[in-house]
Structures are given as C-alpha cells and as structure tokens.
CSV table of C-alpha atoms and ligand atoms in Angstrom, one decimal:
chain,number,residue,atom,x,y,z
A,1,UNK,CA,21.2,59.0,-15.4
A,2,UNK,CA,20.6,55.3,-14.2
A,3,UNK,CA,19.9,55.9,-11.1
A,4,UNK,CA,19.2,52.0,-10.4
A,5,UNK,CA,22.6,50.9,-12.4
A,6,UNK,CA,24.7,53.0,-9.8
A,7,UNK,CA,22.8,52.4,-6.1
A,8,UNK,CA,23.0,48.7,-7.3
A,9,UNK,CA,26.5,48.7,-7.6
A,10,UNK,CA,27.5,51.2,-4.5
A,11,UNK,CA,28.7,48.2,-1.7
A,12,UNK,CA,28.5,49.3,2.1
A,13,UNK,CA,30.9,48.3,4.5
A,14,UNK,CA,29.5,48.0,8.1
A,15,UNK,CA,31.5,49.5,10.7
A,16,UNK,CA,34.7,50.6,8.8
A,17,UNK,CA,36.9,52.4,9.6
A,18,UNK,CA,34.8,52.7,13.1
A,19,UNK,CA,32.3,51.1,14.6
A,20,UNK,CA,28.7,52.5,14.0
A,21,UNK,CA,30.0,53.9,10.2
A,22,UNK,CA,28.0,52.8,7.4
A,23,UNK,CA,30.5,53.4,4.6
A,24,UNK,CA,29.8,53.9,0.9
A,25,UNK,CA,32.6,52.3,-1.0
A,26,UNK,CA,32.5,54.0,-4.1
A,27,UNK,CA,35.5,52.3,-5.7
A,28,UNK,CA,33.1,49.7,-6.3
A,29,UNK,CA,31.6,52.1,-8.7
A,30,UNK,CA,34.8,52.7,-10.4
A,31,UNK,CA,36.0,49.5,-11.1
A,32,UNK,CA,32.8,48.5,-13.3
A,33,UNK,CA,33.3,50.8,-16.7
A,34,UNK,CA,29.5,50.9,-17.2
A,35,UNK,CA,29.3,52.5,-14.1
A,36,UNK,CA,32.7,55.0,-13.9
A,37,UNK,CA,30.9,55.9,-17.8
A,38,UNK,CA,27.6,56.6,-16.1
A,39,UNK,CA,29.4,58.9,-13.7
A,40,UNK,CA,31.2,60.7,-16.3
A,41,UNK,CA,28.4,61.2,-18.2
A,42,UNK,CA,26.3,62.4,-15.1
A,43,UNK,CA,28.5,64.9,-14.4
A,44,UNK,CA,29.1,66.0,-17.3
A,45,UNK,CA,26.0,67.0,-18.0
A,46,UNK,CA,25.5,69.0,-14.9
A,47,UNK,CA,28.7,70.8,-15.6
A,48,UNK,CA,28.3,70.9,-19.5
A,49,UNK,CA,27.6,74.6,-19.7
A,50,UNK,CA,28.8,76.2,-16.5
A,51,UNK,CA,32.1,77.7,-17.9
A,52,UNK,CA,33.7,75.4,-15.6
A,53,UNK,CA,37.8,76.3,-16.4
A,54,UNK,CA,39.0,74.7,-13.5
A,55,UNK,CA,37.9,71.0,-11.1
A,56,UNK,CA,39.2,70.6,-8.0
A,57,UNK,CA,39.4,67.1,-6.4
A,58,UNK,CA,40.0,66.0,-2.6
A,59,UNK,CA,42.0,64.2,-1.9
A,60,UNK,CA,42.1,60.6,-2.8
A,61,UNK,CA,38.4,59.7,-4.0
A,62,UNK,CA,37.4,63.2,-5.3
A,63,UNK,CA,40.5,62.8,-7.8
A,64,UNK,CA,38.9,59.9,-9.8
A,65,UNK,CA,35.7,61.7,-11.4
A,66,UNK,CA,37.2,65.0,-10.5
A,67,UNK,CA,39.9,64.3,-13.0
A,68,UNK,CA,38.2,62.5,-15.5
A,69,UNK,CA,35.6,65.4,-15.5
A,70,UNK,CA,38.0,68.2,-16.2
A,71,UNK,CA,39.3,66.3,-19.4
A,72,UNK,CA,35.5,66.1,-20.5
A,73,UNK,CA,35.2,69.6,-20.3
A,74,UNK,CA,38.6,71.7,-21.2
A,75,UNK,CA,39.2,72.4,-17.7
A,76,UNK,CA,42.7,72.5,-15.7
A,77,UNK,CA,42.6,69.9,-12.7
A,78,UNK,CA,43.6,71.0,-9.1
A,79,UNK,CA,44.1,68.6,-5.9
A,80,UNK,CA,43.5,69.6,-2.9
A,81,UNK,CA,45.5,67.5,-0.5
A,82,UNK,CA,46.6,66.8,3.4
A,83,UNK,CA,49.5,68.9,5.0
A,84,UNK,CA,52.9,68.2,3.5
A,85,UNK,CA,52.2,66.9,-0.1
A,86,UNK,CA,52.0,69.6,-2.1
A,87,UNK,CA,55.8,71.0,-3.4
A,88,UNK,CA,54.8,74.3,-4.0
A,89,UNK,CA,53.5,77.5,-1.9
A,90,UNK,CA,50.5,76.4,-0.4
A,91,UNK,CA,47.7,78.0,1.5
A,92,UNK,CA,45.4,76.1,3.8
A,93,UNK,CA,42.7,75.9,6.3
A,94,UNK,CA,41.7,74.0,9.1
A,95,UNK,CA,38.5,73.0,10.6
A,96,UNK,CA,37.4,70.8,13.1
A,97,UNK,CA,36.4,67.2,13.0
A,98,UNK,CA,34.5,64.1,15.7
A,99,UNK,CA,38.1,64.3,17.2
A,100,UNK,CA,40.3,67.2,17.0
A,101,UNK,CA,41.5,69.0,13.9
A,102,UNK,CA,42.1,68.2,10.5
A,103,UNK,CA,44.1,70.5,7.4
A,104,UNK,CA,43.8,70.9,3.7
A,105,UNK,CA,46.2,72.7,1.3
A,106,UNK,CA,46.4,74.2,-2.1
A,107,UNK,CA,48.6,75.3,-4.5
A,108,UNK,CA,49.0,78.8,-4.4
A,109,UNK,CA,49.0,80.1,-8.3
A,110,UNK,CA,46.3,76.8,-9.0
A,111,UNK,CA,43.7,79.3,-9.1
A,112,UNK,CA,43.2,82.6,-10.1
A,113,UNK,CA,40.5,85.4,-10.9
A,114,UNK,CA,39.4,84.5,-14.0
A,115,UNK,CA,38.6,80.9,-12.9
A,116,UNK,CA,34.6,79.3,-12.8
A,117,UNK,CA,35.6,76.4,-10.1
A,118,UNK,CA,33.9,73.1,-9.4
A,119,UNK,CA,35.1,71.4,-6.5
A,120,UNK,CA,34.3,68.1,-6.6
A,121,UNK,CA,34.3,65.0,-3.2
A,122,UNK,CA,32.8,61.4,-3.6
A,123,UNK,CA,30.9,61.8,-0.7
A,124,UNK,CA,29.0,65.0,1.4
A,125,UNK,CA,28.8,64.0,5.5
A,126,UNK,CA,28.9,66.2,7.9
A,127,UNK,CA,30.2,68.6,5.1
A,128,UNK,CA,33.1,70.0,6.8
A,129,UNK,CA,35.5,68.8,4.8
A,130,UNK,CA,34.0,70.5,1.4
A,131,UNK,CA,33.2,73.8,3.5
A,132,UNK,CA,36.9,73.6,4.5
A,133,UNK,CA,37.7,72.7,0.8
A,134,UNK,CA,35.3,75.8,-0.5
A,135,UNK,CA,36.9,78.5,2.3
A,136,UNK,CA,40.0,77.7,0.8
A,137,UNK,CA,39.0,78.2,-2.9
A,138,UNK,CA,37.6,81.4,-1.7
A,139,UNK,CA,40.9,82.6,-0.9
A,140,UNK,CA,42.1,82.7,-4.6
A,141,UNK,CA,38.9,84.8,-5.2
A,142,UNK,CA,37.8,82.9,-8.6
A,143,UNK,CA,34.7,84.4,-10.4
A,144,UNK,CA,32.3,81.7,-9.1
A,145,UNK,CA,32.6,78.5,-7.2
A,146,UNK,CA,30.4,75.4,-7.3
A,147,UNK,CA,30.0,72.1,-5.3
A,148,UNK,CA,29.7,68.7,-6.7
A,149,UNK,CA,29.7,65.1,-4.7
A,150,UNK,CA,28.6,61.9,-6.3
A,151,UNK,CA,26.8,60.6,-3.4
A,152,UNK,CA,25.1,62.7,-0.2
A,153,UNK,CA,23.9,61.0,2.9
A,154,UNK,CA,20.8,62.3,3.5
A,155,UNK,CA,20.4,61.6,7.5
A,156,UNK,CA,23.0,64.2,8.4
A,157,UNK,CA,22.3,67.2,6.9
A,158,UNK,CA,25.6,68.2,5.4
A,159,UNK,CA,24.0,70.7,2.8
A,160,UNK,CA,23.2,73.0,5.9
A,161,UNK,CA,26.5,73.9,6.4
A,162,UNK,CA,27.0,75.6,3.2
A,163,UNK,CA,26.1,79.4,2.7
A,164,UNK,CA,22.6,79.9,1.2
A,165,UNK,CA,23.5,81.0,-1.9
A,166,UNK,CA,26.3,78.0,-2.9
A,167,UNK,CA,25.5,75.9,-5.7
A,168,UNK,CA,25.8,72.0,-4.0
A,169,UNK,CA,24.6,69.1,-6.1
A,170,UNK,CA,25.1,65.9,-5.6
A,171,UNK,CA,24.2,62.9,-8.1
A,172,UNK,CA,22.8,60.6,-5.9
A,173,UNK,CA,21.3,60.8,-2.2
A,174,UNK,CA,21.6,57.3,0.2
A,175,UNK,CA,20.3,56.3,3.6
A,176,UNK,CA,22.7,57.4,6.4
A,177,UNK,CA,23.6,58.6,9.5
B,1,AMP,P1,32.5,65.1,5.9
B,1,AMP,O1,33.5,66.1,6.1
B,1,AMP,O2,31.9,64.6,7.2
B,1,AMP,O3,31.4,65.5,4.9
B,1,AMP,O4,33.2,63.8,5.4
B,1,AMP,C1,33.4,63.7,4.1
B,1,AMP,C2,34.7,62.9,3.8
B,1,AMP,O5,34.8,61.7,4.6
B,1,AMP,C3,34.6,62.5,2.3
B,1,AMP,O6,35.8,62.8,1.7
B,1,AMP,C4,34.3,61.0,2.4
B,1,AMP,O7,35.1,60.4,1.5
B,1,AMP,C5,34.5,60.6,3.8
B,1,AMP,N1,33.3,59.9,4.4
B,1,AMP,C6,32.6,60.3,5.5
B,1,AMP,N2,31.6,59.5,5.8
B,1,AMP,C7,31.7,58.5,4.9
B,1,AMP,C8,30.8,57.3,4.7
B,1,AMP,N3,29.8,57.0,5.5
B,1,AMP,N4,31.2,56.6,3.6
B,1,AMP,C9,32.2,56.9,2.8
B,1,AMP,N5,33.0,57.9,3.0
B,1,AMP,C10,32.7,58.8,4.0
C-alpha cells in the first residue's frame, strides 16, 4: 500500500465541527481515483481471503469503501444507519457519547448465521461508535465478525475498547487527540 500517496492526500480541518477537533476529511481521499483505487486495493487485500459474505458500512463515510469493497469480494452490503431511516424491522443499540446518547439500527433479516461480517467506518476515535456498531452485529449471531477503519487516531486509544479477542485493523494510523 502507498502509505505516502494516501497521508499526503488526507486534508485536516482545524476545529470542525467543534473547536479543539482536528478532523480527517477523508472525502479528500475519495475524490482523487488514484487514491479511492489505493483504498480499494488495500482492503482488499486484507479481506481477500477471510470468507467475508457480508460488509457493513456506517453510516455516511463507512458506505463509500464499505460498498465498493463488498463488490470486490462477492459480498452482500449492509448499512448501518441513525434512528428512523431504515423501512424495515430494525434492531438497535445505544451507547453513550461527549454529550448524551446517540442510536444505530439495522435491518433485521440483513444478517444471519451463516454470515463472516466486516464492519467497516472511515475513522476509529473514541471507538464507541464501532463497539455500538459490533454489539449490534452480535445480535444476528453471524459465524465471525471483524473490524475494519481506513484511518485510526492513535492519541486516543479507541482499539482498547474492543474485546481482546476482536479482529480491528485499520489501514493507516495519524496523529490525534
Ligand atoms: P468514535 O465513536 O469516537 O470512534 O467516532 C467515530 C465516528 O466519528 C466516525 O464515524 C468518524 O467519522 C467520526 N469522527 C470522530 N472523530 C473524528 C475526526 N477527528 N476526524 C474525522 N472524523 C471523526
């Protein structure tokens, strides 16, 4: 992987959305082929020969590769999105954020026991978004889940949160707090 092609490309945005925030604006990945190419290849990869049969994306940014990944390798692709979006049965699960609470959701029947799942986030924090995101998966008791983000911020930890024995990689590891 070029390493160098994508941390050159990655743009930070000073205080957005809140003071104090360093964010990683990864559509500035995404909009330059050579680099949305690099991340598909990346991944794919990593994922090449997991039995993958289902990617699950969270919603908005974990759609992009998450998508474009499951096409690469025969999988089905599942969002996982904010209250009130999905038309189906749903299940969900809430955990807590800075301020208050926050809920995801999932389509019931998306997954099922015979599924290997990836879910897949642009970018591992604090983490509680994909421990949210992975509690929920867990639900549909598939055969084996796995963690992908494309970037993690290495100041805060977020890979603690996850059990011991979960499978979290991420493709690239930045500066931040
Ligand atoms: P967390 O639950 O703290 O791991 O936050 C992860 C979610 O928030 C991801 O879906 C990211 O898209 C977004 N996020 C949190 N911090 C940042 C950041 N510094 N730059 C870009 N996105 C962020």
């Amino acid at each position: 992987m070029n390493k160098d092609l994508l941390l050159s490309n990655l743009r930070n945005i000073p205080d957005f959305p809140i003071p104090g925030i360093q964010f990683k604006d990864v559509t500035s990945l995404f909009k330059k082929p050579e680099c949305l190419k690099e991340l598909n290849d990346a991944l794919y990869e990593l994922y090449k020969d997991c039995g993958i049969t289902k990617v699950v994306g969270i919603e908005s940014r974990g759609f992009v590769m998450g998508s474009a990944l499951a096409i690469r390798l025969n999988a089905g692709f599942v969002p996982i999105r904010k209250p009130g979006k999905l038309p189906a049965e749903t299940i969900s699960e809430s955990y807590s954020k800075e301020y208050g609470t926050d809920t995801i959701e999932i389509h019931k029947d998306a997954i099922d026991e015979n599924d290997v799942v990836l879910i897949h986030d642009d970018l591992l924090a604090t983490g509680g978004t994909m421990l949210a995101a992975y509690n929920l998966v867990k639900k549909l008791n598939p055969k084996n889940v796995m963690i992908n983000f494309l970037i993690e911020l290495d100041g805060l930890n977020g890979r603690a949160i996850f059990p011991e024995d979960a499978d979290v990689q991420s493709l690239l590891t930045v500066e931040g707090d």
